[in-house]
Amino acid sequence: MLEYLRNAADKPVAKILIGILAFSFVGWGVAEWIFGNVAGDTTLVRVGDAEVTMQQFSIEKNRQLANMTREQQRATYADPALTQALNSQIMSSLTTQAMADNRAKDLGFVVSDAQIAREIRSFPDFQLDGKFSTYMFDTVLANSGYTEASFADVLRKQTLRGYVLGAMSFPLNVPDFAVEALYDARYSQRQINYVTVDFSDFDVGTPTDEQLRMFYEQNPYVVPEQRTVSYVLIPADMDKPDSYDAAYEQAVLVEDDIIAGESMSDAAARHKAKYVALGTFDKGNRPVDEILTDNMLARVFDMEEGLESELIETKKGFLIVRVDKILPSHNAEFEDVKSSLISDWRRAEQRKQAYVRANELLVDLNQNDVLNGKKTATVTRTSGAPLDLLSATFNSEVGSNSIVNGQNAFYVLHVEKDIAPKVDDKKMADLRKELEGTANKEIIEDYNAFLIREYPVEVNEKVYNRFFAK
């Protein structure tokens, strides 16, 4: 293959592939260190006839990490949320690429060895003094961990994906009337008259117990469903087959003891496992525990009372979870929430009185065309008045009168007139680009939806959970 490359034609076909080597190779092998001891199947997901493996994930993650600054790398390693976001983005990208591979195969696209050779000879990374260098080619591939065959395969797949997805990158022509309509909608202004009726302007005093009880009957506080949960964890280094197998055998023994009627705490103690009682909590106020992730919380609140889960594989080891008790959602007792009701009652009463005053102003405006205490403002969709008022302004007809419900006030609004925007060529050009980008994005999303239907994604749960479940 190398001999063929050295003798192939000079001219490149597509510069799109240059990005494959546009990164340094620092950090190479980090993911291999993390995932290298996995035995057996390493397929994360299957996409039609194609697969996304841990090796592919490793290479792509190393590439993205190498493109980061040291500060970004440190932040990613230190923040689990950033790490999870990076992993999700990589999986999404690799899955989309696998769909494109399937589509290229079905369409019968072919990339010849001669084309691959021309592409390789055109890479600046492989050139010395403007010419293809065998030494540079061998050195870069050796540093990156590629063989000649694997690198050629990467280029071939990238070219095929370009054939499948390349048409999506061409900008669409947006008609002038669409640009003008968006320009008018975005930059037009309106002149309005309005009065603000603040809730806080009204003194409602202190409520009696009877008033609070009546208020609570109409606005009960619902205590969400709560669950009492415990678990047993059999720790293991899940990346190492020996540790994995030993922990699994231990977990089966713990599970057998629990099924036989032994308590979880006793079964855990017998087999030197970790027992944790999480206590009672609801979905919105869960205890701080590394095992209780979002996925695990959803599983816990889907279980029945008094039952244990099957063995669950996590990064920390094997887990058995039990829902000891379920307390259904219910209305809190009045005496338990009485003190907290006072501020809510006051606000509700202030709101009622403010609405009465706003309605009086609106009636006067409708009947007499008078708005006492009004302010006059020229507003855009984003500035010139409170946001609640701006939204109502541009959703109302010119000449209309209305009461606008704000967060801390009512507004009595009269929309006086439209003010057409002056033409700004730069803004018009920017809007045209924006519309072209939006149109392209919609086409790409439609095409992705088609690919998903044609090549459904199947997750290899065992492998995926071993590396990504928390």
Short mmCIF file of C-alpha atoms in Angstrom, two decimals:
data_model
loop_
_atom_site.label_atom_id
_atom_site.label_comp_id
_atom_site.label_asym_id
_atom_site.label_seq_id
_atom_site.Cartn_x
_atom_site.Cartn_y
_atom_site.Cartn_z
CA MET A 1 0.00 0.00 0.00
CA LEU A 2 2.76 2.45 0.92
CA GLU A 3 4.56 1.78 -2.34
CA TYR A 4 1.34 2.50 -4.19
CA LEU A 5 0.93 5.79 -2.33
CA ARG A 6 4.45 6.91 -3.13
CA ASN A 7 3.88 6.46 -6.82
CA ALA A 8 0.32 7.79 -7.07
CA ALA A 9 -0.85 11.07 -8.56
CA ASP A 10 -0.10 14.38 -6.81
CA LYS A 11 -3.33 16.36 -7.05
CA PRO A 12 -5.78 16.22 -4.04
CA VAL A 13 -9.48 15.69 -4.55
CA ALA A 14 -11.00 17.06 -1.37
CA LYS A 15 -9.48 19.30 1.29
CA ILE A 16 -12.23 18.34 3.70
CA LEU A 17 -10.07 15.49 5.00
CA ILE A 18 -7.24 17.74 6.18
CA GLY A 19 -9.05 18.12 9.49
CA ILE A 20 -8.37 14.48 10.37
CA LEU A 21 -4.73 15.27 11.15
CA ALA A 22 -5.27 18.83 12.33
CA PHE A 23 -4.46 17.95 15.93
CA SER A 24 -1.48 17.08 18.02
CA PHE A 25 -1.17 13.58 19.39
CA VAL A 26 -0.62 14.52 23.03
CA GLY A 27 -2.75 12.48 25.36
CA TRP A 28 -2.87 9.56 22.94
CA GLY A 29 -3.70 6.41 24.83
CA VAL A 30 -5.57 8.03 27.72
CA ALA A 31 -8.82 6.32 26.82
CA GLU A 32 -6.90 3.12 26.02
CA TRP A 33 -5.58 3.20 29.58
CA ILE A 34 -9.13 3.64 30.85
CA PHE A 35 -10.77 1.08 28.59
CA GLY A 36 -7.87 -1.16 27.59
CA ASN A 37 -8.61 -4.06 29.89
CA VAL A 38 -12.06 -4.78 28.53
CA ALA A 39 -12.51 -8.35 27.45
CA GLY A 40 -14.93 -9.69 24.86
CA ASP A 41 -17.36 -7.50 22.96
CA THR A 42 -16.39 -3.81 22.83
CA THR A 43 -19.29 -2.65 20.68
CA LEU A 44 -21.10 0.31 22.25
CA VAL A 45 -23.92 0.67 19.72
CA ARG A 46 -24.96 -0.98 16.49
CA VAL A 47 -26.25 1.28 13.74
CA GLY A 48 -27.79 -0.77 10.96
CA ASP A 49 -24.94 -2.96 9.74
CA ALA A 50 -22.25 -0.72 11.25
CA GLU A 51 -20.84 -0.65 14.78
CA VAL A 52 -19.41 1.99 17.08
CA THR A 53 -16.73 0.41 19.26
CA MET A 54 -14.84 1.50 22.34
CA GLN A 55 -11.72 1.80 20.20
CA GLN A 56 -13.46 4.33 17.94
CA PHE A 57 -14.72 6.21 20.96
CA SER A 58 -11.21 6.23 22.43
CA ILE A 59 -9.62 7.67 19.29
CA GLU A 60 -12.23 10.41 18.91
CA LYS A 61 -12.08 11.38 22.58
CA ASN A 62 -8.30 11.66 22.42
CA ARG A 63 -8.60 13.87 19.35
CA GLN A 64 -11.02 16.24 21.04
CA LEU A 65 -9.03 16.35 24.27
CA ALA A 66 -5.86 17.12 22.32
CA ASN A 67 -7.60 20.08 20.68
CA MET A 68 -8.40 21.59 24.08
CA THR A 69 -6.21 23.95 26.03
CA ARG A 70 -4.66 22.63 29.25
CA GLU A 71 -7.20 24.62 31.25
CA GLN A 72 -10.08 23.09 29.30
CA GLN A 73 -8.65 19.62 29.77
CA ARG A 74 -8.29 20.11 33.53
CA ALA A 75 -11.85 21.44 33.76
CA THR A 76 -13.18 18.45 31.81
CA TYR A 77 -11.35 15.93 33.96
CA ALA A 78 -12.46 17.65 37.19
CA ASP A 79 -16.14 18.21 36.32
CA PRO A 80 -18.26 15.05 35.83
CA ALA A 81 -20.93 17.09 34.03
CA LEU A 82 -18.41 18.32 31.44
CA THR A 83 -17.06 14.80 31.00
CA GLN A 84 -20.57 13.44 30.48
CA ALA A 85 -21.36 16.20 27.97
CA LEU A 86 -18.17 15.41 26.03
CA ASN A 87 -18.95 11.68 26.03
CA SER A 88 -22.51 12.33 24.81
CA GLN A 89 -21.31 14.62 22.03
CA ILE A 90 -18.76 12.06 20.86
CA MET A 91 -21.30 9.23 20.88
CA SER A 92 -23.77 11.35 18.92
CA SER A 93 -21.10 12.20 16.34
CA LEU A 94 -19.91 8.61 15.93
CA THR A 95 -23.47 7.32 15.65
CA THR A 96 -24.25 9.85 12.92
CA GLN A 97 -21.08 8.84 11.08
CA ALA A 98 -22.08 5.18 11.29
CA MET A 99 -25.45 6.04 9.73
CA ALA A 100 -23.63 7.80 6.89
CA ASP A 101 -21.42 4.71 6.41
CA ASN A 102 -24.52 2.58 6.04
CA ARG A 103 -26.05 5.02 3.56
CA ALA A 104 -22.88 5.13 1.45
CA LYS A 105 -22.85 1.34 1.30
CA ASP A 106 -26.51 1.16 0.25
CA LEU A 107 -25.98 3.80 -2.46
CA GLY A 108 -23.02 1.86 -3.82
CA PHE A 109 -20.44 4.63 -3.37
CA VAL A 110 -16.85 3.51 -3.87
CA VAL A 111 -13.52 5.24 -3.10
CA SER A 112 -10.57 3.84 -5.05
CA ASP A 113 -7.07 3.19 -3.71
CA ALA A 114 -5.75 5.75 -6.20
CA GLN A 115 -7.97 8.47 -4.72
CA ILE A 116 -6.87 7.63 -1.18
CA ALA A 117 -3.24 7.73 -2.30
CA ARG A 118 -3.69 11.19 -3.82
CA GLU A 119 -5.30 12.43 -0.64
CA ILE A 120 -2.47 11.15 1.54
CA ARG A 121 0.19 12.67 -0.69
CA SER A 122 -1.55 16.07 -0.42
CA PHE A 123 -1.53 16.25 3.40
CA PRO A 124 0.81 19.01 4.68
CA ASP A 125 1.63 16.81 7.68
CA PHE A 126 3.22 14.25 5.36
CA GLN A 127 5.25 16.74 3.34
CA LEU A 128 8.82 17.96 3.63
CA ASP A 129 9.99 20.95 1.57
CA GLY A 130 6.69 20.87 -0.31
CA LYS A 131 6.94 17.20 -1.33
CA PHE A 132 5.53 13.97 0.02
CA SER A 133 7.95 12.48 2.56
CA THR A 134 7.98 8.80 3.41
CA TYR A 135 9.78 9.65 6.65
CA MET A 136 7.08 12.13 7.73
CA PHE A 137 4.34 9.71 6.74
CA ASP A 138 5.84 6.87 8.79
CA THR A 139 6.62 9.14 11.77
CA VAL A 140 3.18 10.75 12.05
CA LEU A 141 1.39 7.42 11.75
CA ALA A 142 3.69 5.82 14.33
CA ASN A 143 3.07 8.67 16.80
CA SER A 144 -0.68 8.54 16.25
CA GLY A 145 -1.05 4.79 16.65
CA TYR A 146 -2.29 4.28 13.08
CA THR A 147 -1.16 1.57 10.73
CA GLU A 148 -1.10 2.35 7.01
CA ALA A 149 -4.18 0.21 6.51
CA SER A 150 -6.17 1.71 9.40
CA PHE A 151 -5.32 5.27 8.35
CA ALA A 152 -6.33 4.56 4.76
CA ASP A 153 -9.59 3.09 6.09
CA VAL A 154 -10.29 6.27 8.07
CA LEU A 155 -9.74 8.39 4.96
CA ARG A 156 -11.94 6.13 2.89
CA LYS A 157 -14.80 6.37 5.38
CA GLN A 158 -14.43 10.15 5.64
CA THR A 159 -14.63 10.46 1.87
CA LEU A 160 -17.73 8.29 1.71
CA ARG A 161 -19.38 10.35 4.43
CA GLY A 162 -18.56 13.44 2.41
CA TYR A 163 -20.40 11.90 -0.54
CA VAL A 164 -23.43 11.16 1.64
CA LEU A 165 -23.55 14.40 3.64
CA GLY A 166 -21.69 16.84 1.39
CA ALA A 167 -24.81 18.11 -0.35
CA MET A 168 -26.16 19.22 3.03
CA SER A 169 -23.39 21.85 3.33
CA PHE A 170 -24.37 23.92 0.29
CA PRO A 171 -26.23 27.12 1.25
CA LEU A 172 -29.81 27.57 0.08
CA ASN A 173 -31.04 30.69 -1.65
CA VAL A 174 -33.50 32.51 0.61
CA PRO A 175 -36.07 34.67 -1.22
CA ASP A 176 -35.92 38.43 -0.67
CA PHE A 177 -39.48 38.62 0.68
CA ALA A 178 -38.56 36.23 3.51
CA VAL A 179 -35.56 38.36 4.50
CA GLU A 180 -37.64 41.53 4.37
CA ALA A 181 -40.44 39.99 6.42
CA LEU A 182 -38.03 38.86 9.12
CA TYR A 183 -36.28 42.24 9.09
CA ASP A 184 -39.58 44.07 9.60
CA ALA A 185 -40.63 41.69 12.36
CA ARG A 186 -37.32 41.89 14.20
CA TYR A 187 -36.48 45.59 13.92
CA SER A 188 -39.89 47.26 13.81
CA GLN A 189 -40.88 49.41 16.80
CA ARG A 190 -44.14 50.33 18.45
CA GLN A 191 -45.29 53.32 20.41
CA ILE A 192 -47.31 52.41 23.49
CA ASN A 193 -49.03 54.02 26.45
CA TYR A 194 -49.17 52.06 29.69
CA VAL A 195 -49.70 52.22 33.45
CA THR A 196 -48.02 49.92 35.98
CA VAL A 197 -50.13 48.69 38.91
CA ASP A 198 -47.67 47.10 41.37
CA PHE A 199 -48.93 44.43 43.77
CA SER A 200 -46.79 45.91 46.53
CA ASP A 201 -48.74 49.18 46.43
CA PHE A 202 -51.62 47.56 48.34
CA ASP A 203 -51.62 47.01 52.11
CA VAL A 204 -53.67 43.92 53.01
CA GLY A 205 -52.76 43.53 56.69
CA THR A 206 -52.35 40.25 58.60
CA PRO A 207 -54.66 37.29 57.89
CA THR A 208 -56.77 35.56 60.52
CA ASP A 209 -56.65 31.79 61.03
CA GLU A 210 -60.02 31.50 59.29
CA GLN A 211 -58.72 33.41 56.26
CA LEU A 212 -55.64 31.22 56.14
CA ARG A 213 -57.74 28.05 56.33
CA MET A 214 -59.95 29.23 53.47
CA PHE A 215 -56.88 30.12 51.45
CA TYR A 216 -55.31 26.73 52.12
CA GLU A 217 -58.46 24.89 51.04
CA GLN A 218 -58.16 26.60 47.67
CA ASN A 219 -54.36 26.29 47.49
CA PRO A 220 -53.32 23.08 49.28
CA TYR A 221 -49.65 22.19 49.60
CA VAL A 222 -49.04 18.71 48.21
CA VAL A 223 -46.26 16.66 49.80
CA PRO A 224 -44.67 14.70 46.92
CA GLU A 225 -44.32 10.94 47.00
CA GLN A 226 -41.47 9.81 49.23
CA ARG A 227 -39.54 6.57 49.35
CA THR A 228 -37.31 4.91 51.92
CA VAL A 229 -34.42 3.27 50.09
CA SER A 230 -31.37 1.15 50.93
CA TYR A 231 -28.79 -0.69 48.85
CA VAL A 232 -25.92 -3.14 48.90
CA LEU A 233 -22.82 -2.43 46.80
CA ILE A 234 -20.29 -5.12 45.93
CA PRO A 235 -17.27 -2.98 44.96
CA ALA A 236 -15.19 -3.93 41.93
CA ASP A 237 -12.85 -2.54 39.31
CA MET A 238 -15.28 -3.17 36.48
CA ASP A 239 -12.61 -2.57 33.81
CA LYS A 240 -10.61 -5.59 34.99
CA PRO A 241 -12.04 -9.01 34.12
CA ASP A 242 -10.68 -10.74 37.24
CA SER A 243 -12.14 -8.13 39.58
CA TYR A 244 -15.38 -8.10 37.61
CA ASP A 245 -15.80 -11.90 37.79
CA ALA A 246 -14.93 -12.10 41.48
CA ALA A 247 -17.37 -9.33 42.38
CA TYR A 248 -20.08 -10.94 40.28
CA GLU A 249 -19.74 -14.24 42.14
CA GLN A 250 -19.87 -12.38 45.45
CA ALA A 251 -22.92 -10.40 44.31
CA VAL A 252 -24.76 -13.61 43.39
CA LEU A 253 -24.15 -14.94 46.91
CA VAL A 254 -25.50 -11.74 48.46
CA GLU A 255 -28.53 -11.88 46.18
CA ASP A 256 -29.19 -15.53 47.09
CA ASP A 257 -29.08 -14.72 50.82
CA ILE A 258 -31.53 -11.84 50.37
CA ILE A 259 -33.91 -14.03 48.35
CA ALA A 260 -33.68 -16.65 51.11
CA GLY A 261 -35.04 -14.09 53.58
CA GLU A 262 -31.92 -12.57 55.10
CA SER A 263 -31.90 -8.79 55.58
CA MET A 264 -29.82 -6.70 53.20
CA SER A 265 -27.63 -5.44 56.02
CA ASP A 266 -26.91 -8.96 57.29
CA ALA A 267 -26.27 -10.30 53.79
CA ALA A 268 -23.89 -7.42 53.11
CA ALA A 269 -22.03 -8.00 56.37
CA ARG A 270 -21.74 -11.74 55.74
CA HIS A 271 -20.06 -11.19 52.36
CA LYS A 272 -18.13 -8.03 53.26
CA ALA A 273 -20.17 -5.84 50.95
CA LYS A 274 -21.19 -2.21 51.54
CA TYR A 275 -24.67 -1.58 52.98
CA VAL A 276 -26.17 1.93 52.85
CA ALA A 277 -29.53 3.16 54.13
CA LEU A 278 -30.40 6.29 52.14
CA GLY A 279 -33.38 7.16 54.31
CA THR A 280 -36.63 8.76 53.12
CA PHE A 281 -36.67 11.28 50.28
CA ASP A 282 -38.61 12.51 47.25
CA LYS A 283 -37.43 13.09 43.69
CA GLY A 284 -36.68 16.74 44.28
CA ASN A 285 -34.72 16.28 47.51
CA ARG A 286 -32.59 13.19 47.11
CA PRO A 287 -29.63 12.55 49.42
CA VAL A 288 -26.07 13.14 48.23
CA ASP A 289 -24.80 9.73 47.17
CA GLU A 290 -22.62 8.81 44.20
CA ILE A 291 -24.79 5.78 43.44
CA LEU A 292 -28.02 7.78 43.27
CA THR A 293 -27.67 9.22 39.75
CA ASP A 294 -30.58 10.51 37.65
CA ASN A 295 -30.98 7.10 35.99
CA MET A 296 -30.87 5.29 39.32
CA LEU A 297 -33.37 7.72 40.86
CA ALA A 298 -35.80 7.05 38.01
CA ARG A 299 -35.36 3.31 38.54
CA VAL A 300 -35.96 3.62 42.30
CA PHE A 301 -39.21 5.55 41.79
CA ASP A 302 -40.40 2.92 39.32
CA MET A 303 -39.99 0.01 41.77
CA GLU A 304 -42.63 -1.49 44.05
CA GLU A 305 -42.54 -1.34 47.84
CA GLY A 306 -40.69 -4.14 49.61
CA LEU A 307 -38.92 -5.42 46.49
CA GLU A 308 -35.23 -5.56 45.59
CA SER A 309 -33.81 -4.86 42.16
CA GLU A 310 -31.92 -7.38 40.09
CA LEU A 311 -28.12 -7.06 40.02
CA ILE A 312 -27.23 -3.68 38.53
CA GLU A 313 -23.83 -3.03 36.96
CA THR A 314 -22.32 0.36 37.80
CA LYS A 315 -18.86 1.84 37.51
CA LYS A 316 -18.37 1.19 41.23
CA GLY A 317 -19.42 -2.45 41.14
CA PHE A 318 -22.58 -4.53 41.42
CA LEU A 319 -25.61 -3.00 43.11
CA ILE A 320 -28.81 -4.32 44.69
CA VAL A 321 -31.39 -1.64 45.55
CA ARG A 322 -34.44 -2.06 47.77
CA VAL A 323 -37.47 0.20 48.22
CA ASP A 324 -38.29 -0.33 51.89
CA LYS A 325 -41.34 1.91 52.05
CA ILE A 326 -43.44 4.17 49.83
CA LEU A 327 -45.26 7.20 51.25
CA PRO A 328 -47.77 8.38 48.58
CA SER A 329 -48.18 12.06 47.79
CA HIS A 330 -50.69 13.79 50.06
CA ASN A 331 -51.86 17.20 51.24
CA ALA A 332 -49.85 18.58 54.11
CA GLU A 333 -51.61 19.29 57.42
CA PHE A 334 -52.69 22.92 57.81
CA GLU A 335 -50.82 23.41 61.08
CA ASP A 336 -47.59 22.15 59.49
CA VAL A 337 -47.63 24.83 56.78
CA LYS A 338 -49.57 27.60 58.51
CA SER A 339 -46.61 29.93 59.01
CA SER A 340 -45.51 29.65 55.40
CA LEU A 341 -49.02 30.47 54.13
CA ILE A 342 -49.03 34.04 55.41
CA SER A 343 -46.78 35.49 52.69
CA ASP A 344 -48.65 33.57 50.00
CA TRP A 345 -51.99 34.86 51.29
CA ARG A 346 -50.74 38.44 51.34
CA ARG A 347 -49.47 38.23 47.78
CA ALA A 348 -52.72 36.68 46.58
CA GLU A 349 -54.75 39.45 48.24
CA GLN A 350 -52.46 42.16 46.85
CA ARG A 351 -52.85 40.63 43.41
CA LYS A 352 -56.65 40.71 43.70
CA GLN A 353 -56.69 44.39 44.65
CA ALA A 354 -54.17 45.27 41.95
CA TYR A 355 -56.36 43.57 39.35
CA VAL A 356 -59.41 45.52 40.54
CA ARG A 357 -57.47 48.78 40.14
CA ALA A 358 -56.12 47.74 36.70
CA ASN A 359 -59.64 46.86 35.55
CA GLU A 360 -60.91 50.29 36.65
CA LEU A 361 -58.17 51.95 34.56
CA LEU A 362 -59.01 49.75 31.55
CA VAL A 363 -62.73 50.60 31.75
CA ASP A 364 -61.89 54.31 31.86
CA LEU A 365 -59.57 53.87 28.87
CA ASN A 366 -62.16 51.99 26.84
CA GLN A 367 -65.06 54.33 27.67
CA ASN A 368 -63.36 57.72 27.89
CA ASP A 369 -60.09 57.19 26.04
CA VAL A 370 -58.28 58.32 29.21
CA LEU A 371 -55.37 56.48 30.90
CA ASN A 372 -54.47 58.25 34.12
CA GLY A 373 -50.79 58.20 35.08
CA LYS A 374 -49.73 56.75 31.73
CA LYS A 375 -46.19 56.46 30.42
CA THR A 376 -45.43 56.71 26.72
CA ALA A 377 -42.61 54.60 25.28
CA THR A 378 -41.20 53.54 21.93
CA VAL A 379 -40.26 49.89 22.27
CA THR A 380 -38.62 47.07 20.35
CA ARG A 381 -39.20 43.38 20.92
CA THR A 382 -36.39 43.30 23.45
CA SER A 383 -36.14 46.75 25.05
CA GLY A 384 -38.00 49.82 26.19
CA ALA A 385 -40.37 48.28 28.76
CA PRO A 386 -40.71 45.22 31.05
CA LEU A 387 -40.47 41.94 29.13
CA ASP A 388 -44.04 40.84 29.94
CA LEU A 389 -45.27 44.11 28.50
CA LEU A 390 -43.07 43.82 25.39
CA SER A 391 -44.42 40.37 24.63
CA ALA A 392 -48.02 41.58 24.89
CA THR A 393 -47.26 44.70 22.84
CA PHE A 394 -46.13 42.77 19.77
CA ASN A 395 -48.89 40.18 20.12
CA SER A 396 -51.66 42.79 20.16
CA GLU A 397 -53.30 44.77 17.38
CA VAL A 398 -52.47 48.45 16.93
CA GLY A 399 -55.15 50.47 18.73
CA SER A 400 -56.03 47.70 21.20
CA ASN A 401 -56.35 48.06 24.98
CA SER A 402 -55.63 45.26 27.46
CA ILE A 403 -54.47 44.20 30.92
CA VAL A 404 -51.11 42.44 30.93
CA ASN A 405 -50.32 40.00 33.72
CA GLY A 406 -46.76 40.55 34.97
CA GLN A 407 -44.74 38.77 37.63
CA ASN A 408 -45.09 41.53 40.22
CA ALA A 409 -47.60 43.90 38.61
CA PHE A 410 -50.47 44.33 36.16
CA TYR A 411 -50.00 46.64 33.20
CA VAL A 412 -52.80 48.52 31.47
CA LEU A 413 -51.64 48.75 27.85
CA HIS A 414 -52.66 50.78 24.82
CA VAL A 415 -50.79 50.05 21.55
CA GLU A 416 -50.61 53.42 19.79
CA LYS A 417 -48.86 52.73 16.45
CA ASP A 418 -46.28 50.81 14.42
CA ILE A 419 -42.95 52.40 13.49
CA ALA A 420 -41.34 50.84 10.41
CA PRO A 421 -37.58 50.17 10.68
CA LYS A 422 -35.01 51.98 8.55
CA VAL A 423 -33.23 49.78 6.04
CA ASP A 424 -29.77 48.68 7.18
CA ASP A 425 -27.89 46.74 4.48
CA LYS A 426 -25.55 45.04 6.95
CA LYS A 427 -28.41 43.84 9.14
CA MET A 428 -30.25 42.61 6.05
CA ALA A 429 -27.17 40.66 4.96
CA ASP A 430 -26.77 39.16 8.44
CA LEU A 431 -30.41 38.11 8.44
CA ARG A 432 -30.01 36.45 5.05
CA LYS A 433 -27.10 34.38 6.40
CA GLU A 434 -29.13 33.50 9.47
CA LEU A 435 -32.07 32.30 7.37
CA GLU A 436 -29.76 30.29 5.11
CA GLY A 437 -28.23 28.64 8.17
CA THR A 438 -31.66 27.87 9.63
CA ALA A 439 -32.84 26.36 6.34
CA ASN A 440 -29.71 24.23 6.09
CA LYS A 441 -30.13 23.07 9.68
CA GLU A 442 -33.72 22.01 9.02
CA ILE A 443 -32.66 20.01 5.96
CA ILE A 444 -29.88 18.31 7.90
CA GLU A 445 -32.29 17.47 10.74
CA ASP A 446 -34.78 16.00 8.25
CA TYR A 447 -32.03 13.94 6.64
CA ASN A 448 -30.82 12.73 10.03
CA ALA A 449 -34.38 11.69 10.88
CA PHE A 450 -34.46 9.70 7.62
CA LEU A 451 -31.15 8.00 8.48
CA ILE A 452 -32.42 7.12 11.95
CA ARG A 453 -35.49 5.47 10.46
CA GLU A 454 -33.41 3.58 7.89
CA TYR A 455 -30.63 2.52 10.26
CA PRO A 456 -32.01 2.18 13.79
CA VAL A 457 -29.59 2.45 16.70
CA GLU A 458 -29.30 -0.49 19.12
CA VAL A 459 -27.36 0.09 22.34
CA ASN A 460 -25.22 -2.73 23.73
CA GLU A 461 -26.48 -2.16 27.27
CA LYS A 462 -23.90 -4.32 29.03
CA VAL A 463 -20.86 -2.61 27.48
CA TYR A 464 -22.42 0.86 27.45
CA ASN A 465 -23.45 0.75 31.11
CA ARG A 466 -20.10 -0.61 32.17
CA PHE A 467 -18.32 2.47 30.84
CA PHE A 468 -20.93 5.21 31.07
CA ALA A 469 -23.43 4.33 33.80
CA LYS A 470 -22.86 6.11 37.09
#
